[in-house]
Amino acid sequence: EAGVTQFPSHSVIEKGQTVTLRCDPISGHDNLYWYRRVMGKEIKFLLHFVKESKQDESGMPNNRFLAERTGGTYSTLKVQPAELEDSGVYFCASSNRGGYNEQFFGPGTRLTVL
Amino acid sequence: QKEVEQNSGPLSVPEGAIASLNCTYSDRGSQSFFWYRQYSGKSPELIMFIYSNGDKEDGRFTAQLNKASQYVSLLIRDSQPSDSATYLCAVRRISGGSYIPTFGRGTSLIVHP
């Protein structure tokens, strides 16, 4: 069974540019989560999808971040325009039942904003 | 006060020893407690979870939970160099149907031969 995949693995952009991160959850997992880890800090929750609906987006830092999950399969996280403080590793995770079961994490996308 | 606190380490132990990793949390409403292992540049991987006070054993790993004192620990027996990684503690409460964990910053473990 394929795990959670994320694309790209690394992205280097300049301040003010737009970047779109993609996450493909494990097939059949209705729950999809986005997290971010800024260097030296803990992993922080951003957003939770149940299928295509946003269950909890309390962790989204501001309106420069837009997450979508059209069709309830893969998800994208767009940052527009990117700022220096957006640099970090963005993790996606998925789980199969109400989030109560184990969340499987993807390898992350390392975003560097110059 | 951080919600979930861990000593960043590194914690260095010799091969074959017991590694003891500790975590304290501030939210008394926390109901589930998780230990993740993360190798450098890789994704966090769940190794243990515990819900009830006391000990839970799984192979060489034992999770210990004390809700009254608000701490959870992970013991790794017969430590191996392959156990060298960062160990993340996460706690979770059920709030409005959301199952979102709060992570600590992790403890770096080094097991030397």
Short mmCIF file of C-alpha atoms in Angstrom, two decimals:
data_model
loop_
_atom_site.label_atom_id
_atom_site.label_comp_id
_atom_site.label_asym_id
_atom_site.label_seq_id
_atom_site.Cartn_x
_atom_site.Cartn_y
_atom_site.Cartn_z
CA GLU A 1 0.00 0.00 0.00
CA ALA A 2 1.43 3.36 -1.01
CA GLY A 3 1.95 5.83 1.79
CA VAL A 4 1.21 9.53 1.90
CA THR A 5 3.09 11.32 -0.83
CA GLN A 6 3.92 14.98 -1.14
CA PHE A 7 5.18 17.08 -3.98
CA PRO A 8 7.56 18.77 -4.34
CA SER A 9 10.05 17.56 -1.79
CA HIS A 10 11.79 20.92 -1.83
CA SER A 11 10.81 24.35 -3.07
CA VAL A 12 12.84 27.53 -3.05
CA ILE A 13 11.01 30.69 -3.99
CA GLU A 14 11.39 34.41 -3.55
CA LYS A 15 9.30 36.52 -1.27
CA GLY A 16 6.10 37.55 -2.99
CA GLN A 17 5.91 34.52 -5.24
CA THR A 18 3.28 31.83 -5.14
CA VAL A 19 3.87 28.19 -4.28
CA THR A 20 1.48 25.26 -4.37
CA LEU A 21 2.14 22.13 -2.37
CA ARG A 22 0.41 18.88 -3.10
CA CYS A 23 -0.49 15.96 -0.89
CA ASP A 24 -1.82 12.57 -1.95
CA PRO A 25 -3.20 10.70 1.06
CA ILE A 26 -3.35 6.96 1.46
CA SER A 27 -6.12 5.63 -0.75
CA GLY A 28 -9.42 5.46 1.10
CA HIS A 29 -8.41 7.82 3.89
CA ASP A 30 -11.14 10.41 4.33
CA ASN A 31 -9.15 12.51 6.79
CA LEU A 32 -6.33 14.69 5.57
CA TYR A 33 -4.28 17.06 7.69
CA TRP A 34 -1.73 19.73 6.97
CA TYR A 35 0.98 20.62 9.46
CA ARG A 36 3.97 22.90 9.40
CA ARG A 37 7.26 22.81 11.22
CA VAL A 38 9.26 26.00 11.35
CA MET A 39 12.95 25.45 12.09
CA GLY A 40 13.55 24.97 15.79
CA LYS A 41 9.87 24.83 16.60
CA GLU A 42 7.31 22.11 17.06
CA ILE A 43 5.05 20.69 14.39
CA LYS A 44 1.96 22.86 14.26
CA PHE A 45 -1.47 21.94 12.96
CA LEU A 46 -2.81 23.95 10.04
CA LEU A 47 -5.93 22.32 8.67
CA HIS A 48 -8.08 19.18 8.70
CA PHE A 49 -10.21 17.91 5.81
CA VAL A 50 -12.86 15.24 6.03
CA LYS A 51 -13.28 14.22 2.44
CA GLU A 52 -13.61 17.53 0.60
CA SER A 53 -14.89 19.54 3.56
CA LYS A 54 -12.77 21.62 5.90
CA GLN A 55 -13.40 20.21 9.37
CA ASP A 56 -11.00 22.49 11.22
CA GLU A 57 -8.91 25.29 9.80
CA SER A 58 -8.08 26.98 13.08
CA GLY A 59 -4.36 26.56 12.51
CA MET A 60 -4.15 28.44 9.22
CA PRO A 61 -1.91 31.43 9.95
CA ASN A 62 -3.55 33.97 7.66
CA ASN A 63 -5.43 34.42 4.41
CA ARG A 64 -2.30 34.00 2.33
CA PHE A 65 -2.78 30.27 2.82
CA LEU A 66 -5.44 28.45 0.85
CA ALA A 67 -6.06 24.73 1.07
CA GLU A 68 -8.30 22.75 -1.19
CA ARG A 69 -9.31 19.14 -1.55
CA THR A 70 -11.56 18.97 -4.57
CA GLY A 71 -13.17 15.57 -4.98
CA GLY A 72 -11.94 14.45 -1.60
CA THR A 73 -8.77 12.89 -2.90
CA TYR A 74 -5.54 14.84 -3.10
CA SER A 75 -5.12 18.23 -1.49
CA THR A 76 -3.22 21.37 -2.36
CA LEU A 77 -1.92 24.09 -0.10
CA LYS A 78 -1.20 27.37 -1.83
CA VAL A 79 0.77 30.19 -0.30
CA GLN A 80 0.24 33.51 -2.05
CA PRO A 81 2.19 35.73 -1.70
CA ALA A 82 4.88 33.90 0.21
CA GLU A 83 6.69 35.65 3.04
CA LEU A 84 10.02 34.84 4.69
CA GLU A 85 8.32 33.47 7.81
CA ASP A 86 6.51 30.86 5.71
CA SER A 87 9.72 28.89 5.38
CA GLY A 88 9.59 25.50 6.99
CA VAL A 89 8.63 21.90 6.38
CA TYR A 90 5.01 21.28 5.46
CA PHE A 91 3.73 17.86 6.39
CA CYS A 92 0.59 16.19 5.25
CA ALA A 93 -0.99 13.28 7.11
CA SER A 94 -4.02 11.10 6.55
CA SER A 95 -6.13 8.76 8.62
CA ASN A 96 -9.04 6.51 7.89
CA ARG A 97 -11.65 6.95 10.63
CA GLY A 98 -12.59 10.16 12.32
CA GLY A 99 -8.99 10.98 13.01
CA TYR A 100 -9.06 8.67 16.03
CA ASN A 101 -6.83 6.16 14.39
CA GLU A 102 -3.22 6.62 13.50
CA GLN A 103 -2.28 9.52 11.31
CA PHE A 104 0.22 8.54 8.66
CA PHE A 105 2.58 11.32 7.73
CA GLY A 106 4.07 12.13 4.38
CA PRO A 107 7.74 12.97 3.90
CA GLY A 108 7.07 16.69 3.90
CA THR A 109 7.82 19.57 1.58
CA ARG A 110 10.69 21.80 2.62
CA LEU A 111 9.80 25.35 1.62
CA THR A 112 12.42 28.06 1.61
CA VAL A 113 11.35 31.64 0.98
CA LEU A 114 14.23 33.98 0.15
CA GLN B 1 4.37 27.72 29.26
CA LYS B 2 4.61 25.48 26.22
CA GLU B 3 1.71 23.11 25.79
CA VAL B 4 3.94 20.08 25.34
CA GLU B 5 7.47 20.22 26.67
CA GLN B 6 10.36 17.96 25.86
CA ASN B 7 14.05 18.24 26.55
CA SER B 8 15.64 18.82 23.15
CA GLY B 9 18.71 16.77 24.05
CA PRO B 10 20.62 15.21 22.58
CA LEU B 11 20.24 12.27 24.89
CA SER B 12 23.21 9.99 24.37
CA VAL B 13 23.13 6.39 25.56
CA PRO B 14 25.36 3.40 24.86
CA GLU B 15 24.11 0.51 22.81
CA GLY B 16 22.16 -1.94 24.96
CA ALA B 17 21.19 0.63 27.59
CA ILE B 18 17.73 1.91 28.44
CA ALA B 19 16.84 5.27 26.92
CA SER B 20 14.30 7.31 28.87
CA LEU B 21 12.46 10.11 27.11
CA ASN B 22 10.15 12.43 28.98
CA CYS B 23 7.33 14.76 28.08
CA THR B 24 5.10 17.05 30.12
CA TYR B 25 1.91 18.70 28.99
CA SER B 26 -0.21 21.54 30.24
CA ASP B 27 -3.73 20.68 29.05
CA ARG B 28 -5.46 18.57 31.70
CA GLY B 29 -8.14 17.75 29.14
CA SER B 30 -5.67 15.74 27.07
CA GLN B 31 -6.94 12.26 26.50
CA SER B 32 -4.55 10.56 24.10
CA PHE B 33 -0.79 10.52 24.09
CA PHE B 34 1.52 9.57 21.27
CA TRP B 35 5.18 9.00 20.64
CA TYR B 36 6.49 9.48 17.14
CA ARG B 37 9.95 8.70 15.85
CA GLN B 38 11.41 10.89 13.15
CA TYR B 39 14.63 10.12 11.35
CA SER B 40 16.43 13.08 9.88
CA GLY B 41 14.67 14.28 6.74
CA LYS B 42 11.92 11.68 7.05
CA SER B 43 8.30 11.72 8.11
CA PRO B 44 7.20 11.22 11.72
CA GLU B 45 6.27 7.60 12.37
CA LEU B 46 3.94 6.56 15.20
CA ILE B 47 5.58 4.04 17.52
CA MET B 48 3.39 4.11 20.63
CA PHE B 49 0.14 5.54 21.89
CA ILE B 50 -1.39 5.40 25.35
CA TYR B 51 -4.73 6.49 26.79
CA SER B 52 -4.81 5.15 30.33
CA ASN B 53 -2.63 5.79 33.35
CA GLY B 54 0.12 3.27 33.81
CA ASP B 55 2.43 1.44 31.46
CA LYS B 56 1.96 0.10 27.99
CA GLU B 57 4.57 -2.18 26.50
CA ASP B 58 5.25 -2.99 22.88
CA GLY B 59 8.41 -4.92 22.22
CA ARG B 60 11.38 -2.88 23.38
CA PHE B 61 9.21 0.20 23.93
CA THR B 62 7.25 1.10 27.04
CA ALA B 63 5.07 4.17 27.32
CA GLN B 64 4.23 5.43 30.79
CA LEU B 65 1.43 7.87 31.53
CA ASN B 66 0.70 9.79 34.70
CA LYS B 67 -2.24 12.12 34.16
CA ALA B 68 -2.17 13.51 37.70
CA SER B 69 1.39 14.71 37.18
CA GLN B 70 0.77 15.46 33.50
CA TYR B 71 3.71 13.58 32.11
CA VAL B 72 4.23 10.80 29.67
CA SER B 73 7.48 8.98 29.07
CA LEU B 74 8.94 6.51 26.63
CA LEU B 75 11.45 3.87 27.62
CA ILE B 76 13.49 2.09 24.99
CA ARG B 77 15.14 -1.06 26.25
CA ASP B 78 18.23 -2.58 24.67
CA SER B 79 18.81 0.59 22.67
CA GLN B 80 20.26 0.10 19.20
CA PRO B 81 22.11 2.57 16.97
CA SER B 82 19.11 2.35 14.64
CA ASP B 83 17.02 3.93 17.41
CA SER B 84 18.96 7.16 16.93
CA ALA B 85 16.34 9.67 15.86
CA THR B 86 14.20 12.50 17.16
CA TYR B 87 11.29 11.38 19.32
CA LEU B 88 8.21 13.55 19.25
CA CYS B 89 5.63 13.55 21.99
CA ALA B 90 2.09 14.51 21.00
CA VAL B 91 -1.05 14.91 23.07
CA ARG B 92 -4.60 15.15 21.90
CA ARG B 93 -7.99 16.07 23.25
CA ILE B 94 -11.25 15.54 21.51
CA SER B 95 -12.73 18.95 20.88
CA GLY B 96 -15.77 19.42 18.69
CA GLY B 97 -15.09 16.18 16.90
CA SER B 98 -11.57 17.23 16.00
CA TYR B 99 -8.70 14.92 16.77
CA ILE B 100 -5.79 17.28 16.40
CA PRO B 101 -2.59 16.50 18.25
CA THR B 102 -0.30 19.06 19.83
CA PHE B 103 3.35 18.24 19.38
CA GLY B 104 6.42 18.88 21.44
CA ARG B 105 9.66 19.94 19.78
CA GLY B 106 11.15 16.51 20.14
CA THR B 107 14.11 14.93 21.88
CA SER B 108 17.12 13.88 19.87
CA LEU B 109 18.38 10.43 20.86
CA ILE B 110 21.82 9.17 19.98
CA VAL B 111 22.67 5.53 20.62
CA HIS B 112 26.38 4.99 20.26
CA PRO B 113 27.99 1.59 19.68
#
